[in-house]
Amino acid sequence: MTGTHVGCDTSQCGACVVEIDGKSVKSCTILAVQVEGSKVTTIEGLAPSADKLHPMQEAFRDNHALQCGFCTPGMVMSAIDMVKRNNYQLDEATVRRELEGNLCRCTGYHNIVKAILAAAPAMKSAGV
Amino acid sequence: MYDFAYHRPKSLADAVATLKGKEEARPMSGGMTLIPTLKQRLAKPSDVVDLGGIAELAGIKVAGDVVTIGAMTKHYDVSVSPDVKKIIPALADLAGHIGDPAVRNRGTMGGSVANSDPAADYPAAVVALNATITTNTGKHPADGFFKGLFETALKDGELITAISFPKPEKAAYMKFPNPASRYAMVGVFVAKTKDGVRVAVTGAGSAVFRVKAMEDALSKNFTSAAIKDIKIPATDLNSDIHGSAEYRAHLVGVMARRAVDAANK
Ligand SMILES: Cc1cc2nc3c(=O)[nH]c(=O)nc-3n(C[C@H](O)[C@H](O)[C@H](O)COP(=O)(O)OP(=O)(O)OC[C@H]3O[C@@H](n4cnc5c(N)ncnc54)[C@H](O)[C@@H]3O)c2cc1C
Ligand code: FES
Ligand code: FES
């Protein structure tokens, strides 16, 4: 699988975020042997089918929330955990604060924030 | 990364036994500090003993006015704990501002306190709240536990199992975060406890330290005005690309006054 990206390899950038037992984790800072027996979801595991995206992926596409796309897998994984952690209710300040661990050098974050705010109610109505 | 043997014991007793006699073995909690250190080849342990499988080390318990937090409790779990929020809201707030969400999902109380990073947040809470650090061999008072840069009173093979925080009358933590890492450039935890006022500073020195002059002034008058003229000498404070020792000395005063104001709210 090539979806999860190594950006910095020093726990700073968040490009490598995956979900382990329902929590977002920087995968560059965890040993494979530590997750034995855990449920791991990467960006590849989000879309329900080949022609349908997860609401967060859809929102990133609709809002033009990526340019080069390198940070995107980690952004999407972190964003999904963020939405769930905040009970599907987010405001702009919360999104910006909670994106602390995800760096993007292209977009200026603006459209990423817009996408996450749009995805929160979409995830709720889709029940994911 | 150099090669090492990986162990994942199921109990504290097993972990202690695995570490015993292996001088170059290291325990691992969240790995948020240890794994980057291994990857940069700054450490070469023979064995890594992962405490992640030991259920007895995680969790938050309340007995009377004391909150006891297991060593493996994640920063995130401290930040959202209804018990911590009710009894020591300043501690929950501190935990919620460590690093970023993914770091808070893995990093632990025990790992942070054992590490004594000069810019870590928890040590300020441990010292200001006069917490007790419990290990597999006994108990350590907060004063004297943080000995210096990455140095604590822990002996080789000694494991932190839990930390107990007595409820303060009032408390608040204010940090001026490094804008990139969110580690404390300077963080000040102020607590008014039944044994007096305690002011603990992190980020500024080689390890967390108390400011006696502020404690004395605040004991007489717990307002930010009471400490407005107290200056911290810059001698021995940290100086790096993020800020000079003089700048940090100034920040100690600013953060202390903000913390007192926040505690009085
Ligand atoms: C991007 C990033 C940002 C961060 N920002 C902040 C911040 O703003 N504020 C802050 O305070 N911290 C910050 N941290 C550090 C974070 O809080 C770590 O969780 C913490 O320093 C170490 O905890 P850990 O559980 O990951 O420990 P580990 O990395 O597993 O261990 C750290 C050290 O403690 C030892 N150890 C671990 N557990 C025990 C135990 N039970 N008994 C004895 N020794 C033990 C290990 O051998 C190792 O030497 C940040 C980290 C990262 C990666
Ligand atoms: S590659 Fe893991 S945080 Fe950058
Ligand atoms: S889109 Fe290029 S790094 Fe974020």
Tab-separated table of C-alpha atoms and ligand atoms in Angstrom:
chain	number	residue	atom	x	y	z
A	1	MET	CA	0.000	0.000	0.000
A	2	THR	CA	1.283	3.482	-0.849
A	3	GLY	CA	-1.453	5.718	0.557
A	4	THR	CA	0.118	6.559	3.891
A	5	HIS	CA	2.977	9.029	3.401
A	6	VAL	CA	6.194	9.591	5.279
A	7	GLY	CA	6.676	13.351	5.378
A	8	CYS	CA	9.195	14.100	8.092
A	9	ASP	CA	9.821	10.807	9.860
A	10	THR	CA	10.289	12.857	13.061
A	11	SER	CA	6.707	12.886	14.459
A	12	GLN	CA	6.068	16.477	13.392
A	13	CYS	CA	4.115	16.624	10.117
A	14	GLY	CA	1.196	14.195	10.431
A	15	ALA	CA	1.369	12.944	6.805
A	16	CYS	CA	1.665	9.417	8.197
A	17	VAL	CA	-1.450	9.444	10.403
A	18	VAL	CA	-3.465	6.218	10.458
A	19	GLU	CA	-6.209	5.004	12.752
A	20	ILE	CA	-5.321	2.361	15.332
A	21	ASP	CA	-8.246	0.981	17.330
A	22	GLY	CA	-10.254	4.061	16.439
A	23	LYS	CA	-7.630	6.664	17.376
A	24	SER	CA	-5.450	8.770	15.084
A	25	VAL	CA	-1.779	7.971	15.505
A	26	LYS	CA	1.425	9.086	13.792
A	27	SER	CA	2.446	5.797	12.237
A	28	CYS	CA	6.093	6.834	11.851
A	29	THR	CA	6.292	6.790	15.647
A	30	ILE	CA	4.949	3.329	16.340
A	31	LEU	CA	6.574	-0.029	15.740
A	32	ALA	CA	4.641	-2.510	13.610
A	33	VAL	CA	5.053	-5.119	16.339
A	34	GLN	CA	3.245	-2.822	18.809
A	35	VAL	CA	-0.024	-3.042	16.866
A	36	GLU	CA	-0.227	-6.823	16.837
A	37	GLY	CA	-3.892	-7.640	17.481
A	38	SER	CA	-5.070	-4.055	16.851
A	39	LYS	CA	-7.386	-2.821	14.103
A	40	VAL	CA	-5.478	-0.529	11.748
A	41	THR	CA	-7.242	1.654	9.157
A	42	THR	CA	-5.225	3.560	6.561
A	43	ILE	CA	-6.472	5.980	3.901
A	44	GLU	CA	-7.012	2.958	1.646
A	45	GLY	CA	-9.632	1.570	4.019
A	46	LEU	CA	-11.986	4.573	4.082
A	47	ALA	CA	-13.948	4.441	0.833
A	48	PRO	CA	-16.945	2.093	1.088
A	49	SER	CA	-16.542	0.955	-2.542
A	50	ALA	CA	-14.461	1.579	-5.661
A	51	ASP	CA	-16.824	4.281	-6.932
A	52	LYS	CA	-17.810	5.924	-3.645
A	53	LEU	CA	-15.639	8.010	-1.351
A	54	HIS	CA	-15.822	8.517	2.415
A	55	PRO	CA	-17.662	11.812	3.188
A	56	MET	CA	-14.366	13.350	4.357
A	57	GLN	CA	-12.640	12.439	1.089
A	58	GLU	CA	-15.631	13.777	-0.833
A	59	ALA	CA	-15.486	17.047	1.118
A	60	PHE	CA	-11.768	17.409	0.399
A	61	ARG	CA	-12.544	16.998	-3.315
A	62	ASP	CA	-15.529	19.377	-3.305
A	63	ASN	CA	-13.624	22.092	-1.435
A	64	HIS	CA	-10.358	21.791	-3.334
A	65	ALA	CA	-8.619	21.014	-0.054
A	66	LEU	CA	-5.444	19.692	-1.651
A	67	GLN	CA	-2.848	20.822	-4.105
A	68	CYS	CA	0.125	18.438	-4.300
A	69	GLY	CA	-1.780	15.969	-2.106
A	70	PHE	CA	1.179	14.819	-0.078
A	71	CYS	CA	-0.266	15.806	3.302
A	72	THR	CA	-3.774	14.699	2.336
A	73	PRO	CA	-3.867	11.084	3.608
A	74	GLY	CA	-2.810	12.250	7.059
A	75	MET	CA	-5.103	15.261	6.948
A	76	VAL	CA	-8.099	13.078	6.095
A	77	MET	CA	-7.311	10.506	8.793
A	78	SER	CA	-6.757	13.196	11.443
A	79	ALA	CA	-9.879	15.039	10.348
A	80	ILE	CA	-12.090	11.963	10.735
A	81	ASP	CA	-10.832	11.389	14.276
A	82	MET	CA	-11.317	15.088	15.003
A	83	VAL	CA	-14.953	15.021	13.854
A	84	LYS	CA	-15.730	11.954	15.971
A	85	ARG	CA	-13.859	13.255	19.028
A	86	ASN	CA	-15.944	16.426	18.903
A	87	ASN	CA	-19.271	14.622	18.423
A	88	TYR	CA	-19.682	15.831	14.822
A	89	GLN	CA	-19.836	19.435	16.042
A	90	LEU	CA	-16.973	21.657	15.032
A	91	ASP	CA	-16.298	25.334	14.608
A	92	GLU	CA	-13.504	26.934	12.663
A	93	ALA	CA	-11.350	27.741	15.701
A	94	THR	CA	-11.541	24.136	16.929
A	95	VAL	CA	-10.591	22.745	13.521
A	96	ARG	CA	-7.604	25.055	13.230
A	97	ARG	CA	-6.434	24.241	16.748
A	98	GLU	CA	-6.829	20.497	16.324
A	99	LEU	CA	-4.941	20.515	13.017
A	100	GLU	CA	-1.877	21.386	15.090
A	101	GLY	CA	-0.144	18.088	14.265
A	102	ASN	CA	-0.718	18.169	10.485
A	103	LEU	CA	1.439	20.327	8.260
A	104	CYS	CA	0.597	21.367	4.696
A	105	ARG	CA	3.023	23.389	2.644
A	106	CYS	CA	0.695	24.081	-0.294
A	107	THR	CA	-2.833	25.085	0.611
A	108	GLY	CA	-2.528	27.595	3.422
A	109	TYR	CA	-5.016	25.340	5.262
A	110	HIS	CA	-8.050	27.457	4.364
A	111	ASN	CA	-9.781	24.930	2.134
A	112	ILE	CA	-8.798	22.052	4.416
A	113	VAL	CA	-10.646	23.780	7.256
A	114	LYS	CA	-13.640	24.374	4.976
A	115	ALA	CA	-13.667	20.715	3.918
A	116	ILE	CA	-13.584	19.435	7.500
A	117	LEU	CA	-16.410	21.772	8.534
A	118	ALA	CA	-18.460	20.523	5.569
A	119	ALA	CA	-17.685	16.870	6.249
A	120	ALA	CA	-18.789	16.863	9.889
A	121	PRO	CA	-22.565	16.969	9.196
A	122	ALA	CA	-22.091	14.750	6.116
A	123	MET	CA	-20.389	12.095	8.248
A	124	LYS	CA	-23.176	12.345	10.802
A	125	SER	CA	-25.950	11.814	8.268
A	126	ALA	CA	-24.003	9.002	6.598
A	127	GLY	CA	-23.582	7.371	10.013
A	128	VAL	CA	-19.776	7.068	9.739
B	1	MET	CA	17.487	2.276	14.459
B	2	TYR	CA	19.795	-0.326	15.964
B	3	ASP	CA	18.530	-3.845	16.628
B	4	PHE	CA	16.941	-4.595	19.982
B	5	ALA	CA	14.808	-7.321	21.503
B	6	TYR	CA	11.162	-6.304	21.899
B	7	HIS	CA	9.115	-7.483	24.879
B	8	ARG	CA	5.457	-6.898	25.647
B	9	PRO	CA	4.797	-8.134	29.176
B	10	LYS	CA	1.217	-8.513	30.409
B	11	SER	CA	1.852	-7.528	34.035
B	12	LEU	CA	3.982	-5.095	36.007
B	13	ALA	CA	5.742	-7.996	37.710
B	14	ASP	CA	6.727	-9.427	34.306
B	15	ALA	CA	7.968	-6.029	33.130
B	16	VAL	CA	10.118	-5.582	36.232
B	17	ALA	CA	11.500	-9.102	35.853
B	18	THR	CA	12.287	-8.542	32.161
B	19	LEU	CA	14.180	-5.321	32.903
B	20	LYS	CA	16.059	-6.813	35.829
B	21	GLY	CA	19.765	-7.342	35.308
B	22	LYS	CA	19.689	-5.881	31.791
B	23	GLU	CA	21.620	-2.659	32.106
B	24	GLU	CA	20.929	-1.521	28.573
B	25	ALA	CA	17.192	-2.310	28.596
B	26	ARG	CA	14.644	0.521	28.363
B	27	PRO	CA	10.952	0.624	29.225
B	28	MET	CA	8.608	2.160	26.646
B	29	SER	CA	5.222	3.774	27.279
B	30	GLY	CA	3.745	5.840	24.443
B	31	GLY	CA	7.017	5.809	22.532
B	32	MET	CA	6.449	9.428	21.503
B	33	THR	CA	9.894	10.336	22.772
B	34	LEU	CA	11.666	6.979	22.797
B	35	ILE	CA	10.900	5.902	19.218
B	36	PRO	CA	12.181	9.154	17.630
B	37	THR	CA	15.298	8.764	19.818
B	38	LEU	CA	15.795	5.188	18.584
B	39	LYS	CA	15.227	6.210	14.974
B	40	GLN	CA	17.907	8.872	15.225
B	41	ARG	CA	20.247	6.310	16.752
B	42	LEU	CA	20.617	8.465	19.856
B	43	ALA	CA	19.976	5.406	22.029
B	44	LYS	CA	21.048	1.822	21.633
B	45	PRO	CA	19.038	-0.272	24.083
B	46	SER	CA	19.561	-4.045	24.126
B	47	ASP	CA	15.887	-4.574	24.990
B	48	VAL	CA	12.731	-2.460	24.758
B	49	VAL	CA	10.061	-3.395	27.265
B	50	ASP	CA	6.707	-2.094	25.989
B	51	LEU	CA	4.387	-1.314	28.926
B	52	GLY	CA	1.404	-0.934	26.545
B	53	GLY	CA	-0.036	-4.351	27.319
B	54	ILE	CA	-0.224	-3.853	31.096
B	55	ALA	CA	-3.838	-3.001	31.888
B	56	GLU	CA	-3.144	-2.357	35.599
B	57	LEU	CA	-0.993	0.689	34.717
B	58	ALA	CA	-3.727	2.717	32.979
B	59	GLY	CA	-6.709	4.496	34.436
B	60	ILE	CA	-7.779	7.283	36.771
B	61	LYS	CA	-8.937	6.714	40.351
B	62	VAL	CA	-10.306	9.117	42.936
B	63	ALA	CA	-10.036	8.619	46.695
B	64	GLY	CA	-11.299	11.561	48.732
B	65	ASP	CA	-9.483	14.624	47.471
B	66	VAL	CA	-6.701	12.759	45.664
B	67	VAL	CA	-6.697	11.869	41.967
B	68	THR	CA	-4.385	8.990	41.097
B	69	ILE	CA	-3.450	8.629	37.451
B	70	GLY	CA	-1.894	5.401	36.194
B	71	ALA	CA	1.464	5.743	34.431
B	72	MET	CA	0.105	4.450	31.105
B	73	THR	CA	-2.849	6.861	31.038
B	74	LYS	CA	-2.779	8.794	27.779
B	75	HIS	CA	-2.718	12.600	27.684
B	76	TYR	CA	-6.049	12.532	25.824
B	77	ASP	CA	-7.719	10.466	28.547
B	78	VAL	CA	-6.514	12.866	31.255
B	79	SER	CA	-7.786	15.839	29.246
B	80	VAL	CA	-11.349	14.487	28.944
B	81	SER	CA	-11.654	12.684	32.293
B	82	PRO	CA	-14.760	13.968	34.137
B	83	ASP	CA	-12.980	13.278	37.463
B	84	VAL	CA	-9.867	15.268	36.569
B	85	LYS	CA	-11.974	18.073	35.084
B	86	LYS	CA	-14.011	18.288	38.265
B	87	ILE	CA	-11.256	17.946	40.877
B	88	ILE	CA	-8.228	19.536	39.152
B	89	PRO	CA	-9.464	21.305	36.002
B	90	ALA	CA	-6.028	22.913	35.512
B	91	LEU	CA	-4.494	19.452	35.055
B	92	ALA	CA	-7.075	18.396	32.442
B	93	ASP	CA	-6.482	21.665	30.628
B	94	LEU	CA	-2.706	21.154	30.674
B	95	ALA	CA	-3.069	17.631	29.253
B	96	GLY	CA	-5.294	18.938	26.462
B	97	HIS	CA	-2.555	21.325	25.322
B	98	ILE	CA	0.325	18.847	25.097
B	99	GLY	CA	1.584	18.568	21.514
B	100	ASP	CA	-1.175	17.648	19.072
B	101	PRO	CA	-4.116	15.200	19.052
B	102	ALA	CA	-2.120	12.252	17.653
B	103	VAL	CA	0.610	12.747	20.272
B	104	ARG	CA	-2.035	12.974	23.004
B	105	ASN	CA	-3.531	9.702	21.759
B	106	ARG	CA	-0.255	7.860	22.474
B	107	GLY	CA	1.842	9.854	24.959
B	108	THR	CA	1.479	8.965	28.628
B	109	MET	CA	1.756	10.575	32.035
B	110	GLY	CA	4.448	8.122	33.198
B	111	GLY	CA	6.570	8.498	30.068
B	112	SER	CA	6.477	12.264	30.257
B	113	VAL	CA	7.345	12.423	33.962
B	114	ALA	CA	10.104	9.783	33.665
B	115	ASN	CA	11.632	11.665	30.760
B	116	SER	CA	12.061	15.050	32.550
B	117	ASP	CA	12.261	16.925	29.274
B	118	PRO	CA	13.105	20.527	30.209
B	119	ALA	CA	10.159	21.760	28.104
B	120	ALA	CA	7.555	19.163	29.138
B	121	ASP	CA	4.287	20.262	30.724
B	122	TYR	CA	3.433	17.550	33.280
B	123	PRO	CA	6.508	18.111	35.474
B	124	ALA	CA	5.185	21.610	36.277
B	125	ALA	CA	1.891	20.102	37.470
B	126	VAL	CA	3.627	17.388	39.476
B	127	VAL	CA	5.778	19.919	41.361
B	128	ALA	CA	3.178	22.686	41.818
B	129	LEU	CA	0.479	20.290	43.019
B	130	ASN	CA	2.989	18.480	45.273
B	131	ALA	CA	2.104	15.142	43.696
B	132	THR	CA	3.508	11.786	44.782
B	133	ILE	CA	5.173	9.528	42.234
B	134	THR	CA	4.611	5.837	42.916
B	135	THR	CA	6.970	3.256	41.446
B	136	ASN	CA	7.346	-0.501	41.675
B	137	THR	CA	9.738	0.010	44.598
B	138	GLY	CA	8.215	2.890	46.574
B	139	LYS	CA	7.126	6.511	46.548
B	140	HIS	CA	8.893	9.739	45.587
B	141	PRO	CA	7.800	13.221	46.661
B	142	ALA	CA	7.617	15.757	43.829
B	143	ASP	CA	10.339	17.961	45.326
B	144	GLY	CA	13.684	16.455	44.409
B	145	PHE	CA	12.280	14.076	41.794
B	146	PHE	CA	13.291	16.125	38.733
B	147	LYS	CA	17.058	16.306	39.102
B	148	GLY	CA	18.054	17.949	35.827
B	149	LEU	CA	18.045	17.670	32.063
B	150	PHE	CA	16.400	14.281	31.310
B	151	GLU	CA	17.377	13.177	34.804
B	152	THR	CA	15.104	12.038	37.637
B	153	ALA	CA	15.377	10.262	40.979
B	154	LEU	CA	14.383	6.961	39.288
B	155	LYS	CA	16.926	4.144	39.598
B	156	ASP	CA	17.777	1.793	36.706
B	157	GLY	CA	14.881	-0.587	36.146
B	158	GLU	CA	12.544	1.407	38.418
B	159	LEU	CA	9.133	1.952	36.808
B	160	ILE	CA	6.626	4.692	37.511
B	161	THR	CA	3.272	3.033	38.150
B	162	ALA	CA	1.066	5.995	39.079
B	163	ILE	CA	1.074	9.632	40.142
B	164	SER	CA	-1.227	10.997	42.852
B	165	PHE	CA	-2.352	14.623	42.762
B	166	PRO	CA	-4.045	16.175	45.809
B	167	LYS	CA	-6.833	18.613	45.007
B	168	PRO	CA	-5.651	22.236	45.273
B	169	GLU	CA	-7.822	25.106	46.500
B	170	LYS	CA	-7.055	26.953	43.271
B	171	ALA	CA	-4.712	26.248	40.404
B	172	ALA	CA	-3.931	27.191	36.824
B	173	TYR	CA	-1.264	26.500	34.225
B	174	MET	CA	-0.227	28.958	31.559
B	175	LYS	CA	2.239	28.149	28.844
B	176	PHE	CA	3.809	30.119	26.089
B	177	PRO	CA	4.058	27.303	23.550
B	178	ASN	CA	6.766	26.984	20.976
B	179	PRO	CA	4.717	27.756	17.870
B	180	ALA	CA	6.012	24.673	16.018
B	181	SER	CA	6.109	21.866	18.582
B	182	ARG	CA	3.756	23.213	21.283
B	183	TYR	CA	6.351	22.287	23.912
B	184	ALA	CA	6.639	24.979	26.577
B	185	MET	CA	8.999	27.856	25.812
B	186	VAL	CA	7.961	28.706	29.347
B	187	GLY	CA	5.098	27.219	31.332
B	188	VAL	CA	4.106	28.207	34.857
B	189	PHE	CA	1.826	26.153	37.094
B	190	VAL	CA	0.527	28.034	40.133
B	191	ALA	CA	-1.322	26.166	42.887
B	192	LYS	CA	-2.817	27.361	46.152
B	193	THR	CA	-2.785	24.264	48.314
B	194	LYS	CA	-3.534	23.635	51.960
B	195	ASP	CA	0.240	23.594	52.588
B	196	GLY	CA	0.784	26.961	50.916
B	197	VAL	CA	1.281	28.359	47.454
B	198	ARG	CA	3.555	26.562	44.985
B	199	VAL	CA	4.852	28.005	41.722
B	200	ALA	CA	6.558	25.621	39.291
B	201	VAL	CA	8.266	26.690	36.077
B	202	THR	CA	8.996	24.470	33.086
B	203	GLY	CA	10.686	25.250	29.772
B	204	ALA	CA	12.967	27.887	31.249
B	205	GLY	CA	15.655	25.834	33.013
B	206	SER	CA	17.364	22.459	32.658
B	207	ALA	CA	14.430	20.960	34.582
B	208	VAL	CA	11.288	22.180	36.322
B	209	PHE	CA	11.977	24.513	39.303
B	210	ARG	CA	10.040	26.437	41.974
B	211	VAL	CA	10.123	30.195	42.492
B	212	LYS	CA	10.276	30.832	46.245
B	213	ALA	CA	9.968	34.642	46.024
B	214	MET	CA	6.673	34.311	44.148
B	215	GLU	CA	5.398	31.632	46.502
B	216	ASP	CA	6.075	33.852	49.542
B	217	ALA	CA	4.407	36.879	47.982
B	218	LEU	CA	1.395	34.866	46.826
B	219	SER	CA	1.007	33.227	50.233
B	220	LYS	CA	0.374	36.677	51.712
B	221	ASN	CA	-1.714	37.962	48.847
B	222	PHE	CA	-2.896	35.621	46.080
B	223	THR	CA	-3.184	38.197	43.301
B	224	SER	CA	-1.101	38.857	40.217
B	225	ALA	CA	-0.347	42.333	41.561
B	226	ALA	CA	1.547	40.749	44.462
B	227	ILE	CA	4.208	39.343	42.079
B	228	LYS	CA	4.382	42.062	39.468
B	229	ASP	CA	7.772	43.352	40.637
B	230	ILE	CA	9.430	39.950	41.107
B	231	LYS	CA	12.147	39.432	38.512
B	232	ILE	CA	13.689	36.047	37.695
B	233	PRO	CA	17.454	36.132	37.073
B	234	ALA	CA	18.341	34.956	33.544
B	235	THR	CA	21.519	33.240	34.752
B	236	ASP	CA	21.322	29.480	34.094
B	237	LEU	CA	18.116	29.747	32.046
B	238	ASN	CA	17.838	28.104	28.617
B	239	SER	CA	18.942	30.058	25.599
B	240	ASP	CA	18.380	28.696	22.082
B	241	ILE	CA	17.115	29.651	18.635
B	242	HIS	CA	13.604	29.952	20.058
B	243	GLY	CA	14.432	32.511	22.720
B	244	SER	CA	17.207	33.984	24.858
B	245	ALA	CA	17.577	33.405	28.587
B	246	GLU	CA	16.483	37.022	29.212
B	247	TYR	CA	13.361	36.492	27.116
B	248	ARG	CA	12.501	33.340	29.039
B	249	ALA	CA	13.103	35.101	32.368
B	250	HIS	CA	10.633	37.761	31.296
B	251	LEU	CA	8.108	35.124	30.187
B	252	VAL	CA	8.213	33.471	33.616
B	253	GLY	CA	6.818	36.656	35.157
B	254	VAL	CA	4.172	37.069	32.462
B	255	MET	CA	3.004	33.441	32.587
B	256	ALA	CA	2.981	33.416	36.407
B	257	ARG	CA	0.770	36.511	36.555
B	258	ARG	CA	-1.585	35.070	33.929
B	259	ALA	CA	-1.757	31.801	35.838
B	260	VAL	CA	-2.655	33.565	39.102
B	261	ASP	CA	-5.369	35.547	37.321
B	262	ALA	CA	-6.716	32.362	35.736
B	263	ALA	CA	-6.669	30.549	39.090
B	264	ASN	CA	-8.682	33.386	40.647
B	265	LYS	CA	-11.388	33.240	37.963
C	1	LIG	C1	5.293	16.309	17.958
C	1	LIG	C2	5.400	16.186	19.451
C	1	LIG	C3	4.995	17.249	20.252
C	1	LIG	C4	5.077	17.165	21.644
C	1	LIG	N1	4.663	18.231	22.386
C	1	LIG	C5	4.732	18.174	23.733
C	1	LIG	C6	4.284	19.251	24.550
C	1	LIG	O1	3.786	20.264	24.069
C	1	LIG	N2	4.396	19.125	25.892
C	1	LIG	C7	4.909	17.990	26.483
C	1	LIG	O2	4.960	17.935	27.701
C	1	LIG	N3	5.309	16.954	25.747
C	1	LIG	C8	5.227	17.013	24.393
C	1	LIG	N4	5.639	15.933	23.650
C	1	LIG	C9	6.152	14.729	24.345
C	1	LIG	C10	5.009	13.792	24.667
C	1	LIG	O3	4.226	14.332	25.709
C	1	LIG	C11	5.511	12.407	25.105
C	1	LIG	O4	4.366	11.674	25.276
C	1	LIG	C12	6.319	12.320	26.361
C	1	LIG	O5	7.443	13.113	26.371
C	1	LIG	C13	6.846	10.905	26.584
C	1	LIG	O6	5.807	10.080	26.876
C	1	LIG	P1	5.682	8.646	26.242
C	1	LIG	O7	4.590	7.986	26.973
C	1	LIG	O8	5.551	8.726	24.786
C	1	LIG	O9	7.064	7.992	26.702
C	1	LIG	P2	8.155	7.111	25.954
C	1	LIG	O10	8.639	7.799	24.739
C	1	LIG	O11	7.670	5.729	25.809
C	1	LIG	O12	9.298	7.109	27.077
C	1	LIG	C14	10.014	8.280	27.430
C	1	LIG	C15	11.144	7.920	28.401
C	1	LIG	O13	10.644	7.522	29.667
C	1	LIG	C16	10.999	6.170	29.973
C	1	LIG	N5	9.781	5.580	30.542
C	1	LIG	C17	8.584	5.442	29.894
C	1	LIG	N6	7.649	4.986	30.729
C	1	LIG	C18	8.239	4.821	31.943
C	1	LIG	C19	7.768	4.379	33.225
C	1	LIG	N7	6.484	4.024	33.431
C	1	LIG	N8	8.653	4.335	34.246
C	1	LIG	C20	9.951	4.706	34.059
C	1	LIG	N9	10.443	5.130	32.883
C	1	LIG	C21	9.601	5.193	31.832
C	1	LIG	C22	11.461	5.551	28.669
C	1	LIG	O14	12.424	4.553	28.860
C	1	LIG	C23	12.024	6.758	27.938
C	1	LIG	O15	13.324	7.013	28.367
C	1	LIG	C24	5.566	15.977	22.256
C	1	LIG	C25	5.974	14.894	21.464
C	1	LIG	C26	5.887	14.989	20.084
C	1	LIG	C27	6.306	13.824	19.264
C	2	FES	S1	6.071	11.236	8.852
C	2	FES	FE1	5.101	10.802	10.738
C	2	FES	S2	4.712	12.760	11.534
C	2	FES	FE2	5.803	13.225	9.677
C	3	FES	S1	-1.427	19.741	-0.441
C	3	FES	FE1	0.730	19.794	-0.705
C	3	FES	S2	1.392	19.496	1.349
C	3	FES	FE2	-0.688	19.747	1.623
